[in-house]
mmCIF file of C-alpha atoms and ligand atoms in Angstrom:
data_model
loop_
_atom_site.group_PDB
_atom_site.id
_atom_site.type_symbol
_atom_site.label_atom_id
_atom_site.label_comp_id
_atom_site.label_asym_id
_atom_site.label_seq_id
_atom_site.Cartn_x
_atom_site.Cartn_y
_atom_site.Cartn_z
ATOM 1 C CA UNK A 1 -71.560 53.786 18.313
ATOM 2 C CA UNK A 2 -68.674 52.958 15.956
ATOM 3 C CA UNK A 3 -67.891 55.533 13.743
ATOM 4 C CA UNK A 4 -68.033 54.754 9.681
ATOM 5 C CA UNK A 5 -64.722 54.282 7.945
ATOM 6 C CA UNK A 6 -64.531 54.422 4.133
ATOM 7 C CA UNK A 7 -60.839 53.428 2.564
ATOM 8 C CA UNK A 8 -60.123 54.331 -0.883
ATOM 9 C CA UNK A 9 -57.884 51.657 -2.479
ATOM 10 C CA UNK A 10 -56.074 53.244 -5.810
ATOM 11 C CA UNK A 11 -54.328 49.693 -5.825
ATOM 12 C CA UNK A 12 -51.624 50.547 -9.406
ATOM 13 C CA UNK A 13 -53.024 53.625 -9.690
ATOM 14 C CA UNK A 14 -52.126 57.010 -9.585
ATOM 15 C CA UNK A 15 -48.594 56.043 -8.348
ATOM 16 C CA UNK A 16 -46.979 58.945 -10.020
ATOM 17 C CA UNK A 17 -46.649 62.056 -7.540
ATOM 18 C CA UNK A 18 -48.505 64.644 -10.166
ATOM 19 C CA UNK A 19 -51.835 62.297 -10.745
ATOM 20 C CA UNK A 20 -52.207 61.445 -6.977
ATOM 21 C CA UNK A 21 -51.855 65.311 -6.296
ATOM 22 C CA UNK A 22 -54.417 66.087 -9.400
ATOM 23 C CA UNK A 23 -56.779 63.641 -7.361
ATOM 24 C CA UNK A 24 -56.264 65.270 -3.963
ATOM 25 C CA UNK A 25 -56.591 68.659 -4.886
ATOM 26 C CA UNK A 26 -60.149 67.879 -6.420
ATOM 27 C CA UNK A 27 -60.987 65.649 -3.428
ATOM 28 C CA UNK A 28 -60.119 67.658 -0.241
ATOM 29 C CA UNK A 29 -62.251 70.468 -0.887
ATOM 30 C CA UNK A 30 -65.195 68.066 -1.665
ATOM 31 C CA UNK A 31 -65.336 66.291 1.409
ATOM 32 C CA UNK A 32 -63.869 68.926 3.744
ATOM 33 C CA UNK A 33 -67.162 69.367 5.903
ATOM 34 C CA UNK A 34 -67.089 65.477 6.620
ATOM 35 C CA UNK A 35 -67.160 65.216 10.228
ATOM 36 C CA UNK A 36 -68.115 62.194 11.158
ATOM 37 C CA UNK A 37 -66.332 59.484 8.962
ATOM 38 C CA UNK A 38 -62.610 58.147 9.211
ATOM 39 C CA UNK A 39 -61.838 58.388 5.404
ATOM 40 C CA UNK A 40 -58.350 57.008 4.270
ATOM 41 C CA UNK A 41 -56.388 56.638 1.447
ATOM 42 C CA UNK A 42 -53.733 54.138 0.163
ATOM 43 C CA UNK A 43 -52.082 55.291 -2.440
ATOM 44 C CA UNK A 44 -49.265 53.337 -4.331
ATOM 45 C CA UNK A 45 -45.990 53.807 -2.211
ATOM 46 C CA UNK A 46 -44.209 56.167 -5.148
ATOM 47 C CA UNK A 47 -47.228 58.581 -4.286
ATOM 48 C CA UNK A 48 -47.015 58.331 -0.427
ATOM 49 C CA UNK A 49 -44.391 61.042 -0.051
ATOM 50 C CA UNK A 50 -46.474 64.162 -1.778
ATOM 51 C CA UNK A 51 -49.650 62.474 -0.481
ATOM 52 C CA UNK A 52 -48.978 62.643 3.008
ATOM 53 C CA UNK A 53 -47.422 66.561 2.204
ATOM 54 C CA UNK A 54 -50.994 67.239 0.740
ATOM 55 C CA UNK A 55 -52.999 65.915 3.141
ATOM 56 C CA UNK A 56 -51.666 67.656 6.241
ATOM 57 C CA UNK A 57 -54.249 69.436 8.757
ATOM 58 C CA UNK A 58 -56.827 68.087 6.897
ATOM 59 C CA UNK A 59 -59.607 65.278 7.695
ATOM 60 C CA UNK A 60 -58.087 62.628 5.038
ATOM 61 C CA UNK A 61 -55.942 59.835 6.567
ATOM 62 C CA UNK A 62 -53.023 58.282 4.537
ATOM 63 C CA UNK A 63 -52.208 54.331 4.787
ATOM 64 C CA UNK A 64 -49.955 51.857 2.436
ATOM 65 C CA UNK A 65 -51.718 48.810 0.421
ATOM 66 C CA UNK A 66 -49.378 46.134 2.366
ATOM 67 C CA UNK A 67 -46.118 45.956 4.175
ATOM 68 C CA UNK A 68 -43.441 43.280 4.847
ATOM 69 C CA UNK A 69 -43.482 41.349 8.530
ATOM 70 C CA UNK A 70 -39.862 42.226 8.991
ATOM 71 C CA UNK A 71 -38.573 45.770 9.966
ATOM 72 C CA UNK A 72 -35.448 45.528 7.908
ATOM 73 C CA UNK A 73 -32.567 43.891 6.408
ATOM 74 C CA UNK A 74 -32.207 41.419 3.268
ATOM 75 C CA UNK A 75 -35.637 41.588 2.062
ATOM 76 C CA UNK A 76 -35.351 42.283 -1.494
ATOM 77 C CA UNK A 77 -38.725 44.813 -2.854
ATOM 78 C CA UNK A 78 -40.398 44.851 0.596
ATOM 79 C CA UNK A 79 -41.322 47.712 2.662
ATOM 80 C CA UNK A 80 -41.027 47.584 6.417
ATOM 81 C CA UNK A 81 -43.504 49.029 8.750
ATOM 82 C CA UNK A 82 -40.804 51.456 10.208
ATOM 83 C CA UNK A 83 -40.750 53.033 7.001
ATOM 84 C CA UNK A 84 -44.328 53.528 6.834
ATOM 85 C CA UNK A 85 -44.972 54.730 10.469
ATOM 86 C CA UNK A 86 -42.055 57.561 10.069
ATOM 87 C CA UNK A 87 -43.097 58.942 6.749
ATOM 88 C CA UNK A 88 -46.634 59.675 8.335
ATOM 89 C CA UNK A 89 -48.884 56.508 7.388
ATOM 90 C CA UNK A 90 -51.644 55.641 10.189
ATOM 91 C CA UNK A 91 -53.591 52.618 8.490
ATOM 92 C CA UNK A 92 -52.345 49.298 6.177
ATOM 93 C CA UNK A 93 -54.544 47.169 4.242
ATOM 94 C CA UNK A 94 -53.294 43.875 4.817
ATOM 95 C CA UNK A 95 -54.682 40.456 3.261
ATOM 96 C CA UNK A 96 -56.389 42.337 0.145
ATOM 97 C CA UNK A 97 -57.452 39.595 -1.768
ATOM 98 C CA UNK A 98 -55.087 40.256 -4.626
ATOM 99 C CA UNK A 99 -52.315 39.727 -2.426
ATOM 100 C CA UNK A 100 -53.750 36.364 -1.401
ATOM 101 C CA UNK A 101 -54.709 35.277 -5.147
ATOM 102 C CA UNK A 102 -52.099 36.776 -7.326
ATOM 103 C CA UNK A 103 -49.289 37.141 -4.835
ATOM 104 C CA UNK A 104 -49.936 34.081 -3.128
ATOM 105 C CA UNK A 105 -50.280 35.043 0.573
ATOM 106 C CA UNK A 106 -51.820 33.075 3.111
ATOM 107 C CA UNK A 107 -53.734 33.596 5.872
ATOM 108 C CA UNK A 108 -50.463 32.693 8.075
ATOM 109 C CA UNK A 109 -48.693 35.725 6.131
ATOM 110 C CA UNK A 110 -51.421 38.494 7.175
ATOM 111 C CA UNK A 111 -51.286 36.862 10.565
ATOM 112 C CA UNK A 112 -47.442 38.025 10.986
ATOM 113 C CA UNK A 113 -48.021 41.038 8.989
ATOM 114 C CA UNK A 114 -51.298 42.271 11.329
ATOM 115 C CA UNK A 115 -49.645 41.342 14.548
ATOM 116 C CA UNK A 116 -46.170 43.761 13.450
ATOM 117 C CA UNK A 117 -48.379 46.078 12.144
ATOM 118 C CA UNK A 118 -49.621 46.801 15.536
ATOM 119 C CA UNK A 119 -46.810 46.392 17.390
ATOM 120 C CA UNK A 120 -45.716 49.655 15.073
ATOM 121 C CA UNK A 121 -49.233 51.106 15.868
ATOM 122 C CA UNK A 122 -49.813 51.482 12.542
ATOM 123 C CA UNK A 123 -53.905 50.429 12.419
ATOM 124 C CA UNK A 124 -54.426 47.777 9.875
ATOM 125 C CA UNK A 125 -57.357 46.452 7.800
ATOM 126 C CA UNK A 126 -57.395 43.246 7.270
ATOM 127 C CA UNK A 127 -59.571 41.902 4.160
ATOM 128 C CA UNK A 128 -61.439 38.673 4.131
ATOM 129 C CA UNK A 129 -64.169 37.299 1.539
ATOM 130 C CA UNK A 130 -64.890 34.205 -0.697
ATOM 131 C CA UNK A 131 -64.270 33.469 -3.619
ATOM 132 C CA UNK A 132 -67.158 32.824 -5.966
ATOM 133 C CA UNK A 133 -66.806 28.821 -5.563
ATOM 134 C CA UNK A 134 -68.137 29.271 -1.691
ATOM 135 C CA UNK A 135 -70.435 31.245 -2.355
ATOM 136 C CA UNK A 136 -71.934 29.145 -5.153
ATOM 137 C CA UNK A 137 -71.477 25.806 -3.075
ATOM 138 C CA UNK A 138 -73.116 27.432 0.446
ATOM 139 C CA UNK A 139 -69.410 27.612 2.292
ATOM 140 C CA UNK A 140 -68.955 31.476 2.690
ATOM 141 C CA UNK A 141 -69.277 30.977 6.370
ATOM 142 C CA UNK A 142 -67.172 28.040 6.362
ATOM 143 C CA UNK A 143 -64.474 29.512 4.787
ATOM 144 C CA UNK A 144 -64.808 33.025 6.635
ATOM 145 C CA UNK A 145 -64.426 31.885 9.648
ATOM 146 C CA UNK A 146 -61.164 29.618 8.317
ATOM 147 C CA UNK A 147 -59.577 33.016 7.752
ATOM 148 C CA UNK A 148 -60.999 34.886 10.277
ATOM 149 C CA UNK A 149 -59.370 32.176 12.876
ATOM 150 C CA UNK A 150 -56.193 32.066 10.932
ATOM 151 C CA UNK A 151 -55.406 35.724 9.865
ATOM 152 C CA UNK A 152 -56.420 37.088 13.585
ATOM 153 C CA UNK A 153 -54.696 34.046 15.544
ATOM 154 C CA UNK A 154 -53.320 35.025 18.914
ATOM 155 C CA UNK A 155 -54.713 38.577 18.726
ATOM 156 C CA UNK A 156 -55.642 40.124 22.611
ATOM 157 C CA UNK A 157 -58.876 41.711 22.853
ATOM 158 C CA UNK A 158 -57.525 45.169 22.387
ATOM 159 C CA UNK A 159 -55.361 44.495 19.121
ATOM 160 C CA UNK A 160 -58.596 43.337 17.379
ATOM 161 C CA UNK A 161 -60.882 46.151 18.612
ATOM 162 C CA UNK A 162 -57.859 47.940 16.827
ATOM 163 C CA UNK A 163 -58.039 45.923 13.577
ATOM 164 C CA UNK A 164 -60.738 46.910 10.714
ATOM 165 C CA UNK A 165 -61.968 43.875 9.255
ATOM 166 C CA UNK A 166 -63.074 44.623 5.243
ATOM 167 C CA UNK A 167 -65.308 41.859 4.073
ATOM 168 C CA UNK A 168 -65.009 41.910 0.680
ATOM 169 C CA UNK A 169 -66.540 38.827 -1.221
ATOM 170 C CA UNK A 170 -63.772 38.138 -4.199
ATOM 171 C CA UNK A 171 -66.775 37.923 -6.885
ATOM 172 C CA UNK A 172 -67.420 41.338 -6.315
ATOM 173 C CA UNK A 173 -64.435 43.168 -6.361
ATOM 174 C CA UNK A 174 -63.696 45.233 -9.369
ATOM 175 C CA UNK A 175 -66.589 43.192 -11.654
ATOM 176 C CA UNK A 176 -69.544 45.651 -10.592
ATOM 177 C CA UNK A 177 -71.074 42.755 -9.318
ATOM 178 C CA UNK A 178 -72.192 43.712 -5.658
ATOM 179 C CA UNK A 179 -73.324 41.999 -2.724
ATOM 180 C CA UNK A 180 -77.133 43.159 -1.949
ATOM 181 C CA UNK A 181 -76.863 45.141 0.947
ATOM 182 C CA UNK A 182 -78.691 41.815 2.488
ATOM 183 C CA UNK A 183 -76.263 39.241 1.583
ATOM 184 C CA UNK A 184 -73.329 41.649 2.375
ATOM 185 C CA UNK A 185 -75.140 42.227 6.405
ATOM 186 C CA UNK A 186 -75.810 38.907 7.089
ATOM 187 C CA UNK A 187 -71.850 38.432 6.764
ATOM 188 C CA UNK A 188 -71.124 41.110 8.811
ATOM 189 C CA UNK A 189 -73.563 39.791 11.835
ATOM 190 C CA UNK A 190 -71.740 36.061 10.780
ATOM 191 C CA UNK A 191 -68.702 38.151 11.603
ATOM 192 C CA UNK A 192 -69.421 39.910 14.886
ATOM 193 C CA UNK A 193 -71.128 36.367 16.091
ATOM 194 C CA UNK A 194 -67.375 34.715 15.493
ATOM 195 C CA UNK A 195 -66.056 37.354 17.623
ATOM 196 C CA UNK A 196 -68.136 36.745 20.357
ATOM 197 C CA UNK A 197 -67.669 32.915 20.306
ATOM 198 C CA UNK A 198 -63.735 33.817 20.094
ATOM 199 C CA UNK A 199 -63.312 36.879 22.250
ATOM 200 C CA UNK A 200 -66.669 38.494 23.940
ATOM 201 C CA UNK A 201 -70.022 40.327 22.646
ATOM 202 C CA UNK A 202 -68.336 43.866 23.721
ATOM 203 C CA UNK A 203 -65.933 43.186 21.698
ATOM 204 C CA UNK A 204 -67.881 42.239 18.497
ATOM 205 C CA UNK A 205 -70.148 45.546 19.352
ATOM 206 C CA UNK A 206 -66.793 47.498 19.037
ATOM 207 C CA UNK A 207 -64.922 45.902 15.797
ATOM 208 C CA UNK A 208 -65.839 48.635 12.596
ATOM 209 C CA UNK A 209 -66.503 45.870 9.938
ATOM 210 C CA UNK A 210 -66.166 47.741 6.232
ATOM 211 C CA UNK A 211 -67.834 45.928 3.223
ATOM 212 C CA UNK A 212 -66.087 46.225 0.211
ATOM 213 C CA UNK A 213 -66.547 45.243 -3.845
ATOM 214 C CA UNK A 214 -68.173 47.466 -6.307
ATOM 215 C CA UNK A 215 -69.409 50.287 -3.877
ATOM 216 C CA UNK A 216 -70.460 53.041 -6.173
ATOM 217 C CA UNK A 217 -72.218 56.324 -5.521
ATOM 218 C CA UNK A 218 -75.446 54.342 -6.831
ATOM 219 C CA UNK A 219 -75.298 51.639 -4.310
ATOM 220 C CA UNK A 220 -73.508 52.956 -1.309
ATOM 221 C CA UNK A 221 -76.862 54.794 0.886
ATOM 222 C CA UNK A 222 -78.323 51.454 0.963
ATOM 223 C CA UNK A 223 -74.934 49.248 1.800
ATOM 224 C CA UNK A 224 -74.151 51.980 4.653
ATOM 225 C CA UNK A 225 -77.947 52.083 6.396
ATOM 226 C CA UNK A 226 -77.398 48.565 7.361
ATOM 227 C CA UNK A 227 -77.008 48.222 10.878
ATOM 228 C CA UNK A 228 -73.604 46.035 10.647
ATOM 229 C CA UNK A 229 -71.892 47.931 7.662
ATOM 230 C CA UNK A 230 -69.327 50.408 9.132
ATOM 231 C CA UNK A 231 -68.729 52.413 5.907
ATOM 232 C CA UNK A 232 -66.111 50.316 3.242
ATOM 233 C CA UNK A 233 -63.674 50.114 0.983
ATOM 234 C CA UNK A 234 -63.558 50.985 -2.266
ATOM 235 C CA UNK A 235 -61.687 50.222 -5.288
ATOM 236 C CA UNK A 236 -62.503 51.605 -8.717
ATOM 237 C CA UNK A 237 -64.789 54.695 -7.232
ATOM 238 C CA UNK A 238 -62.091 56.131 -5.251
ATOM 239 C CA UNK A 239 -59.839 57.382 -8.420
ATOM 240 C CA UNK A 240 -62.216 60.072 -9.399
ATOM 241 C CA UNK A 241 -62.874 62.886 -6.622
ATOM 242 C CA UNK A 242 -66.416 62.798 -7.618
ATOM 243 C CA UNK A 243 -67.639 59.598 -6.950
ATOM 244 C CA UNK A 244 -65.384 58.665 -3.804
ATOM 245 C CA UNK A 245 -66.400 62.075 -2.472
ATOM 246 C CA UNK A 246 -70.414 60.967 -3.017
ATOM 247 C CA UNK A 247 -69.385 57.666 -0.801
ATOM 248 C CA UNK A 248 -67.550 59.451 1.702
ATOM 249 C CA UNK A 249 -70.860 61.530 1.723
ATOM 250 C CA UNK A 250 -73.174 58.698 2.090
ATOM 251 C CA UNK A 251 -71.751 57.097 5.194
ATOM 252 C CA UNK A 252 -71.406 60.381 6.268
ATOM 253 C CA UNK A 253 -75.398 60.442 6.007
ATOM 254 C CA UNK A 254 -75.807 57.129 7.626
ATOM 255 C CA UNK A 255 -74.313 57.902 10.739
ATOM 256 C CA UNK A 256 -76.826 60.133 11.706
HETATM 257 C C1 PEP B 1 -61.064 46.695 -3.432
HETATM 258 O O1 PEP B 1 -60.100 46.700 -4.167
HETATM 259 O O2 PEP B 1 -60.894 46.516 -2.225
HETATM 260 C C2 PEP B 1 -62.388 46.891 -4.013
HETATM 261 C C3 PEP B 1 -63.431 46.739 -3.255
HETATM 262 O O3 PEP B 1 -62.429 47.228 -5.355
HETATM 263 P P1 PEP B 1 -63.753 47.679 -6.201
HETATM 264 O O4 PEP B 1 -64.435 48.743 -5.374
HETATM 265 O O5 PEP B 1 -63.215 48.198 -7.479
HETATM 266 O O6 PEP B 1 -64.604 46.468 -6.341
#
């Protein structure tokens, strides 16, 4: 049974240490009966200091929204994962596709960055998706497993049953456009059959694969049930306690 995971992204949000503790102080009462979801927050690194104070002893994890492959040295802007693992993170988004559109990273970029951020044992999520070009043309597969064989190359058995894989298709993040709960599973079984072709079918039972783009209270229940969907990630819901807290609450529900 692999246990739901929802990640709340603030992305340039709430970087400023009074909002991000205004958020947590609403949220962590909300969702403090949640026993049987991993949730996590990445919070702009200006807010990770008082973040990580706040959310001591209770069930909220704390990760960064990227990191640099390189542990230190002349690398102007970038954070290493040392940094990260000693002020108390435990997850990384990695290959969000921001980073890959705006910022320009490739899949041979996350590759370097997931493989340091395990050696650092600092768990990563790694995001994948089309854009809205494959999807319109019938290449989402096509082009998901291009970055599913390039952004996990060289990865044992046991670093990708630590990896969370976040398929989030790049027409629905942040446009309120969402995958049907259909269209978003049959990805996720496209995923775990990759996995099996590449490593083995326990493996592919074990990998928690998040979907992510446009999860809101009103859609989440019916994302989560799916049999595939191990909880997700979620942009614009998580900045208000409310909503994220009615996600968390949802694939709380599901896991029953
Ligand atoms: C995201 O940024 O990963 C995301 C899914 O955003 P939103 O929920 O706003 O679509």
């Amino acid at each position: 049974m692999r246990r739901p995971i929802i990640g709340g992204n603030w992305k340039m949000n709430k970087g400023l240490p009074f909002e991000a503790a205004d958020m947590l102080k609403k949220l962590i009462p909300l969702v403090k009966n949640i026993n049987n979801v991993d949730i996590v927050i990445t919070p702009p690194y200006t807010a990770l200091i008082p973040v990580i104070e706040l959310t001591k002893n209770t069930n909220i994890m704390i990760g960064a929204q990227n990191m640099y492959f390189e542990e230190k040295g002349a690398f102007t802007g970038e954070i290493s994962p040392i940094f990260l693992k000693e002020l108390g993170c435990s997850y990384v988004i990695l290959g969000h596709s921001e980073r890959r559109n705006i910022l320009k990273e490739t899949d041979e970029i996350v590759n370097k960055k997931l493989k340091k951020a395990l050696n650092f044992n600092l768990n990563p999520i790694v995001c994948i998706g089309e854009h809205l070009n494959e999807r319109e043309t019938n290449k989402t597969k096509e082009f998901i497993e291009k970055q599913f064989r390039l952004s996990f190359k060289d990865l044992s058995d046991e670093e990708l049953r630590k990896t969370v894989i976040a398929y989030e298709p790049i027409w629905a993040i942040g446009t309120g456009r969402t995958a049907t709960p259909e269209q978003a599973e049959e990805i996720h079984i496209f995923i775990r059959e990759l996995i099996t072709k590449v490593y083995n079918s326990k493996t592919a039972k074990a990998v928690r694969i998040q979907y992510g783009g446009s999860i809101k209270p009103s859609n989440a229940k019916d994302i989560f049930k799916k049999e595939n969907i191990d909880g997700g990630l979620v942009g614009g819901a998580s900045l208000q306690a409310e909503s994220f807290s009615a996600i968390i609450e949802a694939a709380n529900n599901s896991s029953f």
